[in-house]
Short mmCIF file of C-alpha atoms and ligand atoms in Angstrom, two decimals:
data_model
loop_
_atom_site.label_atom_id
_atom_site.label_comp_id
_atom_site.label_asym_id
_atom_site.label_seq_id
_atom_site.Cartn_x
_atom_site.Cartn_y
_atom_site.Cartn_z
CA UNK A 1 -39.64 9.14 15.40
CA UNK A 2 -36.10 10.06 16.36
CA UNK A 3 -33.74 10.06 13.14
CA UNK A 4 -30.91 11.14 14.94
CA UNK A 5 -30.04 8.79 17.91
CA UNK A 6 -26.76 8.59 20.22
CA UNK A 7 -26.99 4.73 19.03
CA UNK A 8 -26.80 5.67 15.73
CA UNK A 9 -23.38 7.96 16.03
CA UNK A 10 -22.19 5.95 18.93
CA UNK A 11 -18.46 7.88 18.84
CA UNK A 12 -19.49 11.20 17.99
CA UNK A 13 -16.45 13.00 19.18
CA UNK A 14 -18.51 16.59 17.72
CA UNK A 15 -21.64 16.17 17.10
CA UNK A 16 -23.85 18.68 16.65
CA UNK A 17 -26.83 18.42 19.01
CA UNK A 18 -29.05 19.46 16.61
CA UNK A 19 -28.49 16.50 14.47
CA UNK A 20 -29.57 14.38 17.18
CA UNK A 21 -33.37 15.79 16.63
CA UNK A 22 -35.71 15.45 13.60
CA UNK A 23 -33.97 17.20 11.05
CA UNK A 24 -37.18 19.56 9.44
CA UNK A 25 -39.07 17.95 6.40
CA UNK A 26 -37.22 14.92 6.92
CA UNK A 27 -39.00 13.05 9.52
CA UNK A 28 -39.91 9.85 6.91
CA UNK A 29 -35.87 9.37 6.24
CA UNK A 30 -35.14 5.97 6.16
CA UNK A 31 -33.13 4.11 8.70
CA UNK A 32 -31.11 1.91 6.08
CA UNK A 33 -28.04 2.62 4.11
CA UNK A 34 -27.55 3.63 1.63
CA UNK A 35 -31.13 4.27 1.33
CA UNK A 36 -31.20 6.70 3.69
CA UNK A 37 -28.33 8.30 1.94
CA UNK A 38 -30.38 8.71 -1.27
CA UNK A 39 -33.66 10.60 0.34
CA UNK A 40 -31.15 13.22 1.63
CA UNK A 41 -29.69 13.24 -1.78
CA UNK A 42 -33.02 13.99 -3.18
CA UNK A 43 -33.88 16.65 -0.32
CA UNK A 44 -30.42 18.58 -1.67
CA UNK A 45 -31.64 18.21 -5.04
CA UNK A 46 -34.98 20.01 -4.15
CA UNK A 47 -32.89 22.49 -2.53
CA UNK A 48 -30.69 22.95 -5.51
CA UNK A 49 -33.43 23.73 -7.83
CA UNK A 50 -35.25 26.54 -5.39
CA UNK A 51 -31.32 27.64 -5.68
CA UNK A 52 -31.20 27.43 -9.41
CA UNK A 53 -34.49 29.44 -9.64
CA UNK A 54 -33.89 31.81 -7.61
CA UNK A 55 -29.94 32.54 -9.08
CA UNK A 56 -31.09 31.83 -12.49
CA UNK A 57 -27.96 29.08 -12.54
CA UNK A 58 -27.54 25.55 -10.55
CA UNK A 59 -25.13 25.66 -7.56
CA UNK A 60 -21.47 25.02 -8.79
CA UNK A 61 -19.50 23.43 -6.73
CA UNK A 62 -15.95 22.23 -6.28
CA UNK A 63 -13.61 19.50 -4.27
CA UNK A 64 -10.45 20.37 -3.41
CA UNK A 65 -8.31 17.22 -2.90
CA UNK A 66 -5.51 16.79 -0.71
CA UNK A 67 -3.08 13.67 0.37
CA UNK A 68 -3.03 10.51 -1.25
CA UNK A 69 -4.93 7.90 -3.65
CA UNK A 70 -7.41 6.90 -1.00
CA UNK A 71 -8.47 10.78 -0.56
CA UNK A 72 -8.42 11.06 -4.27
CA UNK A 73 -10.92 8.44 -4.17
CA UNK A 74 -13.10 9.80 -1.40
CA UNK A 75 -13.17 12.83 -3.43
CA UNK A 76 -14.74 11.30 -6.55
CA UNK A 77 -17.50 9.92 -4.13
CA UNK A 78 -18.34 13.33 -2.81
CA UNK A 79 -18.38 14.69 -6.37
CA UNK A 80 -20.79 11.97 -7.39
CA UNK A 81 -23.32 12.34 -4.70
CA UNK A 82 -22.70 16.15 -5.61
CA UNK A 83 -23.51 15.56 -9.02
CA UNK A 84 -26.38 13.52 -8.30
CA UNK A 85 -27.57 16.69 -6.32
CA UNK A 86 -27.95 18.46 -9.12
CA UNK A 87 -24.57 20.55 -8.60
CA UNK A 88 -22.42 21.79 -11.59
CA UNK A 89 -18.97 21.48 -11.45
CA UNK A 90 -16.97 24.28 -11.66
CA UNK A 91 -13.43 25.86 -10.43
CA UNK A 92 -12.88 26.48 -7.09
CA UNK A 93 -12.93 30.40 -7.54
CA UNK A 94 -16.77 30.03 -9.21
CA UNK A 95 -17.93 27.76 -6.88
CA UNK A 96 -20.84 28.34 -4.58
CA UNK A 97 -19.96 25.52 -2.71
CA UNK A 98 -15.95 24.38 -1.80
CA UNK A 99 -15.48 21.27 -0.33
CA UNK A 100 -11.53 20.56 0.96
CA UNK A 101 -11.02 16.55 1.51
CA UNK A 102 -7.74 17.10 4.16
CA UNK A 103 -4.57 14.99 4.76
CA UNK A 104 -2.53 15.39 7.80
CA UNK A 105 0.26 12.92 7.04
CA UNK A 106 2.60 15.78 7.53
CA UNK A 107 2.34 18.88 8.81
CA UNK A 108 2.38 21.02 6.11
CA UNK A 109 -0.84 19.37 4.51
CA UNK A 110 -2.32 20.99 7.02
CA UNK A 111 -1.04 24.50 6.73
CA UNK A 112 -2.17 24.47 3.33
CA UNK A 113 -5.56 24.35 4.48
CA UNK A 114 -5.10 26.98 6.95
CA UNK A 115 -3.81 29.18 3.66
CA UNK A 116 -6.53 28.34 1.92
CA UNK A 117 -9.50 28.82 4.24
CA UNK A 118 -8.15 32.60 4.31
CA UNK A 119 -8.85 32.97 0.53
CA UNK A 120 -12.26 31.30 1.10
CA UNK A 121 -13.24 33.77 3.65
CA UNK A 122 -12.71 36.66 1.98
CA UNK A 123 -14.52 35.50 -1.07
CA UNK A 124 -17.87 34.50 1.47
CA UNK A 125 -17.80 37.81 2.71
CA UNK A 126 -18.44 39.24 -0.68
CA UNK A 127 -20.88 35.98 -1.24
CA UNK A 128 -22.38 35.47 1.62
CA UNK A 129 -24.54 32.54 0.09
CA UNK A 130 -21.72 30.53 -0.23
CA UNK A 131 -20.92 27.25 1.38
CA UNK A 132 -17.29 26.22 2.57
CA UNK A 133 -16.82 22.47 4.17
CA UNK A 134 -14.15 20.33 5.81
CA UNK A 135 -13.58 16.89 5.58
CA UNK A 136 -10.87 14.38 5.41
CA UNK A 137 -8.13 13.01 7.93
CA UNK A 138 -7.38 16.32 9.63
CA UNK A 139 -10.85 16.62 10.88
CA UNK A 140 -9.86 13.49 12.73
CA UNK A 141 -7.30 15.45 15.01
CA UNK A 142 -9.15 17.35 18.21
CA UNK A 143 -6.99 20.02 17.89
CA UNK A 144 -8.04 21.04 14.44
CA UNK A 145 -11.80 21.10 14.94
CA UNK A 146 -11.07 23.11 18.24
CA UNK A 147 -9.43 25.79 16.23
CA UNK A 148 -11.56 25.66 13.57
CA UNK A 149 -14.69 26.03 15.20
CA UNK A 150 -12.97 29.10 17.08
CA UNK A 151 -11.25 30.90 14.49
CA UNK A 152 -12.32 29.96 11.19
CA UNK A 153 -16.67 30.34 12.14
CA UNK A 154 -17.50 30.60 8.64
CA UNK A 155 -17.21 27.21 7.89
CA UNK A 156 -20.57 25.58 7.10
CA UNK A 157 -19.80 21.98 7.67
CA UNK A 158 -17.05 19.60 9.20
CA UNK A 159 -17.09 16.00 9.01
CA UNK A 160 -14.19 13.16 9.53
CA UNK A 161 -13.26 9.89 7.42
CA UNK A 162 -15.17 7.84 8.86
CA UNK A 163 -18.87 9.28 8.16
CA UNK A 164 -17.91 10.54 4.56
CA UNK A 165 -20.93 8.24 3.30
CA UNK A 166 -22.97 10.74 5.12
CA UNK A 167 -22.27 13.71 3.64
CA UNK A 168 -25.68 13.70 1.69
CA UNK A 169 -27.68 14.01 5.20
CA UNK A 170 -25.10 16.40 6.94
CA UNK A 171 -25.03 18.67 3.86
CA UNK A 172 -28.92 18.77 4.44
CA UNK A 173 -28.51 19.31 8.34
CA UNK A 174 -26.65 22.61 7.21
CA UNK A 175 -29.06 23.31 4.08
CA UNK A 176 -32.16 23.29 6.88
CA UNK A 177 -30.48 25.23 9.99
CA UNK A 178 -28.16 27.96 10.48
CA UNK A 179 -24.61 27.81 12.03
CA UNK A 180 -21.93 25.27 11.64
CA UNK A 181 -22.88 21.41 11.57
CA UNK A 182 -19.92 19.46 13.13
CA UNK A 183 -19.97 15.38 13.28
CA UNK A 184 -16.56 13.64 13.70
CA UNK A 185 -16.49 9.85 14.43
CA UNK A 186 -13.46 8.32 16.42
CA UNK A 187 -13.89 5.17 14.74
CA UNK A 188 -16.44 2.76 12.80
CA UNK A 189 -16.73 -0.57 11.93
CA UNK A 190 -19.24 0.03 8.98
CA UNK A 191 -18.94 -0.12 5.38
CA UNK A 192 -21.40 1.59 3.32
CA UNK A 193 -21.95 0.17 0.13
CA UNK A 194 -23.53 1.46 -3.32
CA UNK A 195 -22.97 5.13 -3.51
CA UNK A 196 -22.45 7.17 -6.27
CA UNK A 197 -18.52 8.24 -7.57
CA UNK A 198 -17.94 10.59 -10.34
CA UNK A 199 -14.57 9.74 -11.98
CA UNK A 200 -11.64 11.07 -12.78
CA UNK A 201 -10.86 9.51 -15.79
CA UNK A 202 -13.57 7.42 -17.41
CA UNK A 203 -11.24 4.63 -18.29
CA UNK A 204 -9.43 4.13 -14.84
CA UNK A 205 -10.85 4.19 -11.20
CA UNK A 206 -9.39 3.49 -7.84
CA UNK A 207 -11.09 0.77 -6.10
CA UNK A 208 -11.42 0.62 -2.54
CA UNK A 209 -10.44 -3.04 -0.94
CA UNK A 210 -9.96 -1.73 2.82
CA UNK A 211 -10.28 1.25 5.02
CA UNK A 212 -8.15 1.74 7.97
CA UNK A 213 -4.37 0.65 9.41
CA UNK A 214 -3.17 -1.63 12.01
CA UNK A 215 0.33 -1.22 12.00
CA UNK A 216 0.69 2.06 14.14
CA UNK A 217 4.53 2.73 12.34
CA UNK A 218 5.50 5.35 15.78
CA UNK A 219 5.56 8.17 13.17
CA UNK A 220 2.36 7.92 11.08
CA UNK A 221 -0.85 9.43 12.23
CA UNK A 222 -2.54 7.33 9.79
CA UNK A 223 -3.90 4.55 12.20
CA UNK A 224 -5.38 7.07 14.31
CA UNK A 225 -7.06 9.26 11.52
CA UNK A 226 -8.52 6.53 9.57
CA UNK A 227 -8.97 3.92 12.09
CA UNK A 228 -9.01 -0.04 12.52
CA UNK A 229 -8.73 -2.35 9.27
CA UNK A 230 -11.48 -3.15 7.80
CA UNK A 231 -11.54 -4.88 4.52
CA UNK A 232 -14.69 -4.96 1.83
CA UNK A 233 -15.79 -8.29 0.99
CA UNK A 234 -14.87 -9.99 -2.41
CA UNK A 235 -18.15 -10.02 -3.99
CA UNK A 236 -18.84 -6.19 -3.40
CA UNK A 237 -15.54 -5.34 -4.61
CA UNK A 238 -15.95 -7.40 -7.75
CA UNK A 239 -19.50 -6.18 -8.34
CA UNK A 240 -18.20 -2.55 -8.25
CA UNK A 241 -15.14 -3.85 -10.62
CA UNK A 242 -17.75 -5.21 -13.14
CA UNK A 243 -19.77 -2.16 -13.33
CA UNK A 244 -16.71 -0.02 -13.78
CA UNK A 245 -15.97 -2.62 -16.62
CA UNK A 246 -19.52 -2.26 -17.91
CA UNK A 247 -19.01 1.48 -17.72
CA UNK A 248 -15.74 1.83 -19.88
CA UNK A 249 -13.14 1.51 -17.56
CA UNK A 250 -10.04 -0.83 -18.55
CA UNK A 251 -8.14 -0.39 -15.45
CA UNK A 252 -8.12 -0.45 -11.51
CA UNK A 253 -6.00 0.43 -8.75
CA UNK A 254 -7.13 -1.47 -5.92
CA UNK A 255 -6.63 1.00 -2.55
CA UNK A 256 -5.98 0.37 0.71
CA UNK A 257 -3.15 1.20 3.60
CA UNK A 258 -1.79 -2.13 3.50
CA UNK A 259 -3.36 -4.14 0.90
CA UNK A 260 -0.78 -7.16 1.76
CA UNK A 261 -2.80 -7.55 4.66
CA UNK A 262 -6.44 -7.74 3.07
CA UNK A 263 -8.97 -10.10 4.30
CA UNK A 264 -7.46 -10.60 7.45
CA UNK A 265 -10.80 -9.81 9.37
CA UNK A 266 -13.04 -11.15 6.91
CA UNK A 267 -15.52 -14.17 8.01
CA UNK A 268 -14.15 -16.14 5.25
CA UNK A 269 -10.60 -15.62 4.59
CA UNK A 270 -9.38 -14.62 1.22
CA UNK A 271 -5.59 -13.31 0.64
CA UNK A 272 -4.97 -10.32 -1.19
CA UNK A 273 -3.22 -12.39 -4.19
CA UNK A 274 -6.41 -14.46 -4.37
CA UNK A 275 -8.63 -11.01 -4.49
CA UNK A 276 -6.01 -10.25 -7.67
CA UNK A 277 -6.93 -13.56 -9.36
CA UNK A 278 -10.46 -12.65 -8.89
CA UNK A 279 -10.29 -9.37 -10.38
CA UNK A 280 -8.05 -10.96 -13.17
CA UNK A 281 -10.83 -13.09 -14.07
CA UNK A 282 -13.55 -9.71 -14.86
CA UNK A 283 -13.99 -9.51 -18.72
CA UNK A 284 -12.96 -5.29 -19.94
CA UNK A 285 -10.19 -4.79 -17.13
CA UNK A 286 -6.84 -5.00 -19.07
CA UNK A 287 -4.79 -3.58 -16.01
CA UNK A 288 -4.61 -3.75 -12.44
CA UNK A 289 -2.80 -2.20 -9.50
CA UNK A 290 -2.95 -1.90 -6.34
CA UNK A 291 -1.10 0.66 -3.69
CA UNK A 292 0.18 0.37 -1.00
CA UNK A 293 1.93 -2.76 -0.24
CA UNK A 294 3.69 -3.65 3.42
CA UNK A 295 6.80 -5.20 3.26
CA UNK A 296 6.16 -7.01 6.30
CA UNK A 297 3.16 -8.87 4.85
CA UNK A 298 4.61 -9.02 1.28
CA UNK A 299 3.56 -12.73 0.12
CA UNK A 300 5.48 -15.35 -1.93
CA UNK A 301 2.17 -16.11 -3.18
CA UNK A 302 1.42 -12.62 -4.00
CA UNK A 303 4.76 -12.37 -5.75
CA UNK A 304 4.01 -15.76 -8.05
CA UNK A 305 0.51 -13.88 -8.76
CA UNK A 306 1.88 -11.02 -10.09
CA UNK A 307 4.39 -13.03 -12.02
CA UNK A 308 1.35 -15.40 -13.48
CA UNK A 309 -0.60 -12.58 -14.36
CA UNK A 310 -1.31 -10.30 -17.77
CA UNK A 311 -3.31 -7.92 -16.21
CA UNK A 312 -1.22 -7.04 -12.95
CA UNK A 313 0.98 -4.48 -13.65
CA UNK A 314 4.47 -4.37 -13.28
CA UNK A 315 5.27 -1.69 -11.00
CA UNK A 316 5.19 -2.27 -6.85
CA UNK A 317 5.46 0.65 -4.62
CA UNK A 318 6.93 -0.46 -1.23
CA UNK A 319 8.00 2.02 0.97
CA UNK A 320 11.38 1.55 2.97
CA UNK A 321 11.16 4.35 5.21
CA UNK A 322 14.46 3.93 6.29
CA UNK A 323 17.41 1.76 5.30
CA UNK A 324 18.73 1.76 9.22
CA UNK A 325 17.46 -1.85 10.63
CA UNK A 326 17.93 0.15 14.05
CA UNK A 327 15.98 3.08 13.09
CA UNK A 328 13.22 0.26 11.72
CA UNK A 329 12.77 -1.34 14.98
CA UNK A 330 12.44 2.10 16.30
CA UNK A 331 9.52 2.77 13.43
CA UNK A 332 7.83 -0.52 14.38
CA UNK A 333 8.25 -1.58 10.61
CA UNK A 334 8.79 -5.19 11.35
CA UNK A 335 11.41 -5.89 8.92
CA UNK A 336 15.43 -5.08 8.69
CA UNK A 337 17.61 -3.69 5.99
CA UNK A 338 18.35 -7.09 5.11
CA UNK A 339 14.70 -8.71 4.80
CA UNK A 340 13.90 -5.54 2.39
CA UNK A 341 17.07 -6.20 0.24
CA UNK A 342 16.30 -9.58 -0.10
CA UNK A 343 12.36 -8.87 -0.81
CA UNK A 344 13.70 -6.90 -4.08
CA UNK A 345 16.00 -9.27 -4.87
CA UNK A 346 13.22 -11.54 -5.02
CA UNK A 347 11.05 -9.35 -6.73
CA UNK A 348 13.38 -8.56 -9.55
CA UNK A 349 14.29 -12.34 -10.12
CA UNK A 350 10.85 -13.33 -10.52
CA UNK A 351 9.83 -10.32 -12.81
CA UNK A 352 13.27 -8.82 -13.90
CA UNK A 353 11.01 -6.00 -15.52
CA UNK A 354 9.39 -4.76 -12.47
CA UNK A 355 9.54 -1.29 -11.53
CA UNK A 356 10.24 -0.55 -8.11
CA UNK A 357 9.07 2.95 -5.97
CA UNK A 358 9.05 3.93 -2.32
CA UNK A 359 8.93 6.07 0.41
CA UNK A 360 11.67 7.26 2.27
CA UNK A 361 11.91 9.35 5.57
CA UNK A 362 14.66 11.90 6.77
CA UNK A 363 15.29 13.03 9.86
CA UNK A 364 13.14 10.22 12.13
CA UNK A 365 13.97 10.98 15.77
CA UNK A 366 17.61 9.92 16.70
CA UNK A 367 18.83 9.30 13.03
CA UNK A 368 22.79 9.66 12.92
CA UNK A 369 24.62 10.11 10.20
CA UNK A 370 25.28 5.84 10.13
CA UNK A 371 21.82 5.26 10.02
CA UNK A 372 21.00 7.80 7.40
CA UNK A 373 24.15 6.01 4.79
CA UNK A 374 22.55 2.93 5.94
CA UNK A 375 19.52 4.44 3.61
CA UNK A 376 21.64 5.37 1.09
CA UNK A 377 23.21 1.90 0.95
CA UNK A 378 19.54 0.44 0.19
CA UNK A 379 19.11 2.71 -2.51
CA UNK A 380 22.32 2.18 -4.11
CA UNK A 381 21.36 -1.80 -4.60
CA UNK A 382 17.40 -1.32 -4.62
CA UNK A 383 17.99 1.23 -7.78
CA UNK A 384 14.36 2.31 -7.15
CA UNK A 385 12.40 4.03 -10.28
CA UNK A 386 11.17 6.55 -8.42
CA UNK A 387 11.29 7.48 -4.56
CA UNK A 388 9.07 9.79 -2.67
CA UNK A 389 11.10 11.58 0.27
CA UNK A 390 10.02 13.18 2.91
CA UNK A 391 11.38 15.45 5.89
CA UNK A 392 9.99 13.71 9.41
CA UNK A 393 7.28 15.77 10.42
CA UNK A 394 6.42 15.57 14.25
CA UNK A 395 2.62 13.97 13.98
CA UNK A 396 0.88 15.13 17.59
CA UNK A 397 -0.16 12.18 19.34
CA UNK A 398 2.53 9.38 17.89
CA UNK A 399 5.22 8.00 19.62
CA UNK A 400 7.58 9.59 17.56
CA UNK A 401 6.85 12.74 18.58
CA UNK A 402 7.45 12.19 22.10
CA UNK A 403 10.84 10.72 21.50
CA UNK A 404 13.39 13.45 22.74
CA UNK A 405 16.10 13.55 20.23
CA UNK A 406 14.61 14.97 17.45
CA UNK A 407 17.12 15.96 14.40
CA UNK A 408 17.63 19.44 13.89
CA UNK A 409 16.38 21.32 10.86
CA UNK A 410 19.74 22.09 9.19
CA UNK A 411 21.33 18.27 9.50
CA UNK A 412 17.57 17.10 7.85
CA UNK A 413 17.85 19.52 5.52
CA UNK A 414 21.32 18.18 4.37
CA UNK A 415 20.55 14.99 4.27
CA UNK A 416 17.43 15.18 2.58
CA UNK A 417 19.09 17.00 -0.40
CA UNK A 418 21.63 14.42 -0.10
CA UNK A 419 19.15 11.62 -0.33
CA UNK A 420 17.51 13.37 -3.41
CA UNK A 421 20.30 13.89 -5.55
CA UNK A 422 21.04 9.92 -5.01
CA UNK A 423 17.62 8.90 -5.87
CA UNK A 424 17.50 11.04 -8.71
CA UNK A 425 20.86 9.74 -10.63
CA UNK A 426 20.11 6.40 -9.83
CA UNK A 427 16.62 6.83 -11.34
CA UNK A 428 17.57 8.44 -14.11
CA UNK A 429 19.18 5.41 -15.31
CA UNK A 430 16.82 2.85 -13.83
CA UNK A 431 14.12 4.30 -15.70
CA UNK A 432 16.08 4.74 -19.59
CA UNK A 433 16.36 0.96 -19.28
CA UNK A 434 13.69 0.38 -21.67
CA UNK A 435 14.68 2.72 -24.61
CA UNK A 436 14.54 1.80 -28.02
CA UNK A 437 11.41 -0.89 -27.14
CA UNK A 438 7.96 -1.25 -28.27
CA UNK A 439 5.86 -1.08 -25.24
CA UNK A 440 1.52 -0.70 -24.45
CA UNK A 441 0.47 2.35 -23.37
CA UNK A 442 -2.91 3.53 -21.63
CA UNK A 443 -3.36 6.94 -23.20
CA UNK A 444 -4.37 9.15 -20.39
CA UNK A 445 -5.00 12.83 -21.88
CA UNK A 446 -3.86 15.72 -24.18
CA UNK A 447 -0.63 16.95 -23.27
CA UNK A 448 -0.59 19.81 -21.05
CA UNK A 449 2.27 21.55 -22.73
CA UNK A 450 1.59 20.44 -26.11
CA UNK A 451 -1.72 19.82 -27.55
CA UNK A 452 0.09 17.99 -30.27
CA UNK A 453 1.13 15.07 -28.15
CA UNK A 454 -0.80 12.54 -25.83
CA UNK A 455 0.25 11.50 -22.33
CA UNK A 456 0.09 7.81 -21.37
CA UNK A 457 1.25 5.09 -19.00
CA UNK A 458 3.39 2.26 -19.09
CA UNK A 459 2.60 -1.02 -17.15
CA UNK A 460 5.59 0.00 -15.13
CA UNK A 461 3.73 3.09 -14.37
CA UNK A 462 6.13 5.70 -16.30
CA UNK A 463 4.72 8.06 -18.55
CA UNK A 464 5.21 8.54 -22.24
CA UNK A 465 4.58 11.53 -24.30
CA UNK A 466 3.86 10.68 -28.23
CA UNK A 467 1.82 12.49 -31.22
CA UNK A 468 -1.64 11.69 -31.11
CA UNK A 469 -5.14 12.94 -30.56
CA UNK A 470 -7.91 13.01 -28.01
CA UNK A 471 -9.48 9.65 -30.25
CA UNK A 472 -6.69 7.90 -28.76
CA UNK A 473 -7.69 8.68 -24.88
CA UNK A 474 -8.65 5.53 -22.65
CA UNK A 475 -7.14 2.98 -25.35
CA UNK A 476 -4.16 0.85 -24.95
CA UNK A 477 -1.47 1.31 -27.65
CA UNK A 478 1.92 -0.15 -28.48
CA UNK A 479 4.25 2.81 -28.62
CA UNK A 480 8.43 2.86 -29.25
CA UNK A 481 9.90 4.02 -26.60
CA UNK A 482 12.67 6.44 -28.51
CA UNK A 483 13.90 8.28 -25.84
CA UNK A 484 14.14 8.66 -21.69
CA UNK A 485 13.97 12.02 -20.59
CA UNK A 486 14.89 11.33 -17.19
CA UNK A 487 11.45 10.27 -15.57
CA UNK A 488 9.55 9.69 -18.78
CA UNK A 489 9.84 8.88 -22.46
CA UNK A 490 9.05 10.38 -25.66
CA UNK A 491 7.61 8.10 -28.23
CA UNK A 492 6.16 7.09 -31.34
CA UNK A 493 3.05 4.89 -32.16
CA UNK A 494 3.82 1.70 -33.47
N1 5AD B 501 6.72 12.82 8.54
C1 5AD B 501 7.36 12.47 7.73
N2 5AD B 501 6.92 11.19 6.36
C2 5AD B 501 5.55 10.49 6.96
N3 5AD B 501 5.26 9.66 6.42
C3 5AD B 501 4.06 9.18 6.87
N4 5AD B 501 4.18 9.64 8.03
C4 5AD B 501 5.13 10.77 8.37
C5 5AD B 501 5.42 11.78 9.27
N5 5AD B 501 5.13 12.01 10.55
C6 5AD B 501 5.36 9.39 5.22
C7 5AD B 501 5.94 8.04 4.76
C8 5AD B 501 4.21 6.99 4.10
C9 5AD B 501 4.25 8.29 3.03
C10 5AD B 501 2.69 8.23 3.22
O1 5AD B 501 4.03 9.29 3.88
O2 5AD B 501 6.87 7.72 4.35
O3 5AD B 501 4.48 5.89 3.27
FE1 SF4 B 502 -3.11 12.04 4.14
FE2 SF4 B 502 -2.79 9.64 5.18
FE3 SF4 B 502 -5.15 10.52 5.27
FE4 SF4 B 502 -3.89 9.52 2.89
S1 SF4 B 502 -4.85 8.32 4.41
S2 SF4 B 502 -4.80 11.35 2.93
S3 SF4 B 502 -1.95 10.46 2.97
S4 SF4 B 502 -3.38 11.53 6.32
#
């Protein structure tokens, strides 16, 4: 039986030819997913057992995550599969198997990966049994894969964003052959459900509700590396959340590149607001967050659903990108400065306590001082609780990369510094508005600096540090917010 046919890898841009043959010892692998992957998990587990006998201990693995919440969730899935294979989790320095889940949204994310690979190379020279895998968004760029194939021959396995569910199969392919295994797909319409995940926190979890993006903002590489928008079916999402709740999860973060357009490609149309109402009905879930919203698709129905909800957190991350309507048009964002500000007003009118955060890019091609002043104007008017500010990074293949009037570095740096100062000044004041109030806080961990304190999160996403111990972790407790220290609070449990 031919297990690896062209048919099964319709868009394999870089497939190791070996993957198209039967893998040794896996001739009876099921063709159905996820059964097929569970089969290969078992095969890898047998390998891990042999490793343990040979080395006197289980193989240790470490998933290094770069990038956004979507990537973080993917890393939890990889860790869950490794756990079932019998790998022990370890620090990167001790790992027999290092997997880097990469990001490519800005150039410096890529540079970090190459830097880390240099370190791993030296380590692998000392420990030749070490395995190194690369996956995630950066691997969807043909140029990157070519470079690794040529200059980083010590890498064992490369796969992309669309076939991450096939991790076990690909690892088995590497373990049962020799040489680098490379499998990258250009796109997929497939969503494979019911694979394991190893959550970083027992009480909260990300939940993918959709994959990919159709927006094609002119600066952004994401649609090219994450493919077209695909929504998971509500039933699958709800089943996952019910299982998470049964497993002790009280907070879920619904994840998608543009959650406001959730459901548009489903057989029966379900809006994001409707999905939120269904998630709200799941017993045991106390808090619901979501990420990320595109202003162009933010509906009145969603605002009302949030306002009526006891569980949806009072936080909206609403990327602005630029305050200049002229640039927003070139960025292909489909809203103007005025429409963005009207949305902010609408949200605040219905939910005065809502926290608004945003992303802003400085130095988009052709940005003038006037354009930049428009951005500062929106920052002053919207009064964000926090803003992630980015220096424009030219991403090969995007329309903006080909634009001629790239802004000189020193001008960008100067604007960036001015923007940051403004954002921070405003955020300090905006964040302090809850001082003196008592608010519910979900306790997340022991404070990293002072073990007598715990750190928790408010509904509006701000952090609070207050005296407490490990028994509070995962619980929602009332905390008096005694003092705002810029971007976090100090408090006392009530
Ligand atoms: N340069 C700088 N920032 C970018 N972002 C996306 N693409 C780029 C780019 N080419 C930012 C946007 C987005 C966030 C996740 O990353 O602000 O909202
Ligand atoms: Fe980075 Fe975007 Fe990929 Fe997230 S989806 S890891 S931000 S490139």
